[in-house]
């Protein structure tokens, strides 16, 4: 089974700050990694697919990078509407999809 | 605009079978570009993939749930369904259905959940 370790589990930052979240896979997953945003009481929303591709309509302050086992998700300038929990998800094996544990982002 | 809507009982007794359906509207359920999946989220916890199904009926399950899960599809009704047997309190969660888009483009493979239902809370309690 491929495990996804996401860190930190939570963070607090000021508006305008650069925020970075990491996701580590237990084995090489190439660039088969997506990032989702989930606001309280809502379904997750796709932000980044295939490690670095920005989904249509998603603000450019969101970005992703990485390949192999180590991946990074960045918010270049944190906005109040970015308060949410962010999840990575691997799809190296269609027979087994895995989400990371999530990172809760709050405003300081 | 594609929409997915979960439906089913919000309360299930321990040891019984949880049954949910997801109705797809505004798009095709039979396209080769999509799988259809179930994901759950226990209160205050993270997301867990339950399983996925292709319109042909091919299924893929989370190994940790495989012995208790059945996912089926009825293309004529634009629905796919989830059955989870022998439930316990640990199965209490918000259950989401979602579309899993997958395709190849210039040698690269893409696969992501791009449309989700609003989710439905299922509580396991006597």
mmCIF file of N, CA and C in Angstrom, chain A residues 1 31-32 34 36 38 41-46 49-50 53 55 87 89 91 94-101, chain B residues 35 39 41 45-49 52 60-61 63 66 96 100 102-103 108-114 116-118:
data_model
loop_
_atom_site.group_PDB
_atom_site.id
_atom_site.type_symbol
_atom_site.label_atom_id
_atom_site.label_comp_id
_atom_site.label_asym_id
_atom_site.label_seq_id
_atom_site.Cartn_x
_atom_site.Cartn_y
_atom_site.Cartn_z
ATOM 1 N N UNK A 1 0.831 -1.196 0.000
ATOM 2 C CA UNK A 1 0.000 0.000 0.000
ATOM 3 C C UNK A 1 0.881 1.268 0.000
ATOM 4 N N UNK A 31 4.689 11.682 -10.923
ATOM 5 C CA UNK A 31 4.022 12.954 -10.608
ATOM 6 C C UNK A 31 2.517 12.750 -10.442
ATOM 7 N N UNK A 32 2.140 11.544 -10.019
ATOM 8 C CA UNK A 32 0.730 11.184 -9.907
ATOM 9 C C UNK A 32 0.145 11.660 -8.586
ATOM 10 N N UNK A 34 -2.357 14.781 -6.680
ATOM 11 C CA UNK A 34 -3.315 15.883 -6.775
ATOM 12 C C UNK A 34 -3.447 16.581 -5.426
ATOM 13 N N UNK A 36 -6.257 19.007 -3.124
ATOM 14 C CA UNK A 36 -7.640 19.454 -2.978
ATOM 15 C C UNK A 36 -7.740 20.425 -1.805
ATOM 16 N N UNK A 38 -10.597 21.774 0.995
ATOM 17 C CA UNK A 38 -11.910 21.501 1.558
ATOM 18 C C UNK A 38 -12.261 22.548 2.601
ATOM 19 N N UNK A 41 -17.718 22.007 6.011
ATOM 20 C CA UNK A 41 -19.064 21.647 5.583
ATOM 21 C C UNK A 41 -19.241 21.467 4.097
ATOM 22 N N UNK A 42 -18.144 21.509 3.359
ATOM 23 C CA UNK A 42 -18.227 21.398 1.899
ATOM 24 C C UNK A 42 -17.440 20.201 1.390
ATOM 25 N N UNK A 43 -17.740 19.804 0.162
ATOM 26 C CA UNK A 43 -16.968 18.752 -0.479
ATOM 27 C C UNK A 43 -15.607 19.292 -0.896
ATOM 28 N N UNK A 44 -14.621 18.432 -1.012
ATOM 29 C CA UNK A 44 -13.303 18.875 -1.514
ATOM 30 C C UNK A 44 -13.410 19.446 -2.924
ATOM 31 N N UNK A 45 -12.445 20.291 -3.240
ATOM 32 C CA UNK A 45 -12.398 20.951 -4.541
ATOM 33 C C UNK A 45 -10.988 20.798 -5.103
ATOM 34 N N UNK A 46 -10.893 20.312 -6.334
ATOM 35 C CA UNK A 46 -9.596 20.082 -6.970
ATOM 36 C C UNK A 46 -8.893 21.404 -7.258
ATOM 37 N N UNK A 49 -3.585 19.229 -10.252
ATOM 38 C CA UNK A 49 -3.553 17.843 -10.667
ATOM 39 C C UNK A 49 -2.210 17.516 -11.300
ATOM 40 N N UNK A 50 -1.843 16.272 -11.216
ATOM 41 C CA UNK A 50 -0.567 15.807 -11.771
ATOM 42 C C UNK A 50 0.605 16.634 -11.233
ATOM 43 N N UNK A 53 -0.147 20.992 -12.215
ATOM 44 C CA UNK A 53 -1.092 21.610 -13.145
ATOM 45 C C UNK A 53 -2.245 22.265 -12.405
ATOM 46 N N UNK A 55 -5.804 23.610 -11.866
ATOM 47 C CA UNK A 55 -7.136 23.367 -12.411
ATOM 48 C C UNK A 55 -7.731 24.684 -12.914
ATOM 49 N N UNK A 87 -5.660 18.656 1.141
ATOM 50 C CA UNK A 87 -5.313 17.241 1.078
ATOM 51 C C UNK A 87 -4.537 16.939 -0.202
ATOM 52 N N UNK A 89 -3.403 13.693 -2.710
ATOM 53 C CA UNK A 89 -3.998 12.398 -3.087
ATOM 54 C C UNK A 89 -3.181 11.800 -4.211
ATOM 55 N N UNK A 91 -2.424 8.874 -7.200
ATOM 56 C CA UNK A 91 -3.138 7.983 -8.104
ATOM 57 C C UNK A 91 -2.169 7.125 -8.892
ATOM 58 N N UNK A 94 -4.345 2.941 -9.835
ATOM 59 C CA UNK A 94 -5.788 3.183 -9.894
ATOM 60 C C UNK A 94 -6.555 2.215 -9.011
ATOM 61 N N UNK A 95 -5.908 1.095 -8.711
ATOM 62 C CA UNK A 95 -6.573 0.122 -7.865
ATOM 63 C C UNK A 95 -6.570 0.550 -6.410
ATOM 64 N N UNK A 96 -5.755 1.535 -6.090
ATOM 65 C CA UNK A 96 -5.689 1.991 -4.704
ATOM 66 C C UNK A 96 -5.330 3.465 -4.681
ATOM 67 N N UNK A 97 -6.314 4.302 -4.440
ATOM 68 C CA UNK A 97 -6.100 5.736 -4.313
ATOM 69 C C UNK A 97 -5.941 6.075 -2.833
ATOM 70 N N UNK A 98 -5.047 7.010 -2.523
ATOM 71 C CA UNK A 98 -4.780 7.343 -1.125
ATOM 72 C C UNK A 98 -4.715 8.846 -0.938
ATOM 73 N N UNK A 99 -5.351 9.318 0.133
ATOM 74 C CA UNK A 99 -5.267 10.723 0.513
ATOM 75 C C UNK A 99 -4.250 10.897 1.640
ATOM 76 N N UNK A 100 -3.631 12.056 1.676
ATOM 77 C CA UNK A 100 -2.841 12.429 2.824
ATOM 78 C C UNK A 100 -3.758 12.779 3.990
ATOM 79 N N UNK A 101 -3.167 12.985 5.153
ATOM 80 C CA UNK A 101 -3.948 13.223 6.355
ATOM 81 C C UNK A 101 -4.586 14.605 6.458
ATOM 82 N N UNK B 35 -14.198 7.236 -14.205
ATOM 83 C CA UNK B 35 -14.621 6.288 -13.203
ATOM 84 C C UNK B 35 -15.534 7.061 -12.255
ATOM 85 N N UNK B 39 -16.019 8.193 -1.522
ATOM 86 C CA UNK B 39 -15.036 8.645 -0.546
ATOM 87 C C UNK B 39 -15.806 8.973 0.738
ATOM 88 N N UNK B 41 -15.604 10.488 5.014
ATOM 89 C CA UNK B 41 -14.871 11.343 5.943
ATOM 90 C C UNK B 41 -15.533 11.276 7.313
ATOM 91 N N UNK B 45 -12.268 14.148 10.793
ATOM 92 C CA UNK B 45 -11.099 13.416 10.315
ATOM 93 C C UNK B 45 -10.883 13.623 8.817
ATOM 94 N N UNK B 46 -9.936 12.906 8.263
ATOM 95 C CA UNK B 46 -9.560 13.068 6.871
ATOM 96 C C UNK B 46 -10.377 12.223 5.915
ATOM 97 N N UNK B 47 -9.987 12.303 4.648
ATOM 98 C CA UNK B 47 -10.698 11.625 3.567
ATOM 99 C C UNK B 47 -10.173 10.203 3.379
ATOM 100 N N UNK B 48 -11.088 9.288 3.108
ATOM 101 C CA UNK B 48 -10.727 7.900 2.837
ATOM 102 C C UNK B 48 -11.432 7.450 1.567
ATOM 103 N N UNK B 49 -10.647 7.020 0.577
ATOM 104 C CA UNK B 49 -11.210 6.457 -0.636
ATOM 105 C C UNK B 49 -11.794 5.077 -0.332
ATOM 106 N N UNK B 52 -13.966 2.590 -6.479
ATOM 107 C CA UNK B 52 -14.353 3.217 -7.739
ATOM 108 C C UNK B 52 -14.933 2.170 -8.674
ATOM 109 N N UNK B 60 -12.905 -1.270 -8.201
ATOM 110 C CA UNK B 60 -11.627 -1.165 -7.496
ATOM 111 C C UNK B 60 -11.951 -0.719 -6.076
ATOM 112 N N UNK B 61 -11.489 -1.491 -5.095
ATOM 113 C CA UNK B 61 -11.853 -1.211 -3.708
ATOM 114 C C UNK B 61 -10.619 -0.949 -2.847
ATOM 115 N N UNK B 63 -8.329 -1.779 -0.082
ATOM 116 C CA UNK B 63 -8.071 -3.096 0.513
ATOM 117 C C UNK B 63 -8.578 -3.223 1.944
ATOM 118 N N UNK B 66 -12.384 -3.918 1.455
ATOM 119 C CA UNK B 66 -12.809 -4.769 0.338
ATOM 120 C C UNK B 66 -13.772 -5.870 0.751
ATOM 121 N N UNK B 96 -19.197 10.775 0.343
ATOM 122 C CA UNK B 96 -19.241 11.546 -0.889
ATOM 123 C C UNK B 96 -19.177 10.598 -2.098
ATOM 124 N N UNK B 100 -14.243 10.498 -11.164
ATOM 125 C CA UNK B 100 -12.798 10.358 -11.296
ATOM 126 C C UNK B 100 -12.475 10.420 -12.778
ATOM 127 N N UNK B 102 -10.023 10.427 -15.938
ATOM 128 C CA UNK B 102 -8.698 9.897 -16.251
ATOM 129 C C UNK B 102 -8.475 9.922 -17.746
ATOM 130 N N UNK B 103 -7.257 10.259 -18.149
ATOM 131 C CA UNK B 103 -6.941 10.306 -19.570
ATOM 132 C C UNK B 103 -5.451 10.402 -19.767
ATOM 133 N N UNK B 108 1.479 11.674 -20.951
ATOM 134 C CA UNK B 108 1.272 11.805 -19.507
ATOM 135 C C UNK B 108 -0.114 11.284 -19.131
ATOM 136 N N UNK B 109 -0.197 10.698 -17.947
ATOM 137 C CA UNK B 109 -1.467 10.162 -17.460
ATOM 138 C C UNK B 109 -2.016 11.085 -16.374
ATOM 139 N N UNK B 110 -3.297 11.380 -16.467
ATOM 140 C CA UNK B 110 -3.962 12.254 -15.509
ATOM 141 C C UNK B 110 -5.152 11.518 -14.901
ATOM 142 N N UNK B 111 -5.373 11.761 -13.615
ATOM 143 C CA UNK B 111 -6.459 11.067 -12.927
ATOM 144 C C UNK B 111 -6.800 11.865 -11.684
ATOM 145 N N UNK B 112 -8.010 12.399 -11.622
ATOM 146 C CA UNK B 112 -8.374 13.244 -10.483
ATOM 147 C C UNK B 112 -9.882 13.271 -10.287
ATOM 148 N N UNK B 113 -10.285 13.514 -9.029
ATOM 149 C CA UNK B 113 -11.696 13.709 -8.706
ATOM 150 C C UNK B 113 -12.054 15.168 -9.009
ATOM 151 N N UNK B 114 -12.872 15.387 -10.028
ATOM 152 C CA UNK B 114 -13.165 16.760 -10.416
ATOM 153 C C UNK B 114 -14.591 17.220 -10.116
ATOM 154 N N UNK B 116 -17.818 16.450 -7.290
ATOM 155 C CA UNK B 116 -18.208 15.787 -6.059
ATOM 156 C C UNK B 116 -19.673 16.066 -5.754
ATOM 157 N N UNK B 117 -20.325 15.115 -5.083
ATOM 158 C CA UNK B 117 -21.615 15.386 -4.493
ATOM 159 C C UNK B 117 -21.426 16.240 -3.246
ATOM 160 N N UNK B 118 -22.524 16.675 -2.674
ATOM 161 C CA UNK B 118 -22.441 17.524 -1.483
ATOM 162 C C UNK B 118 -22.113 16.716 -0.234
#
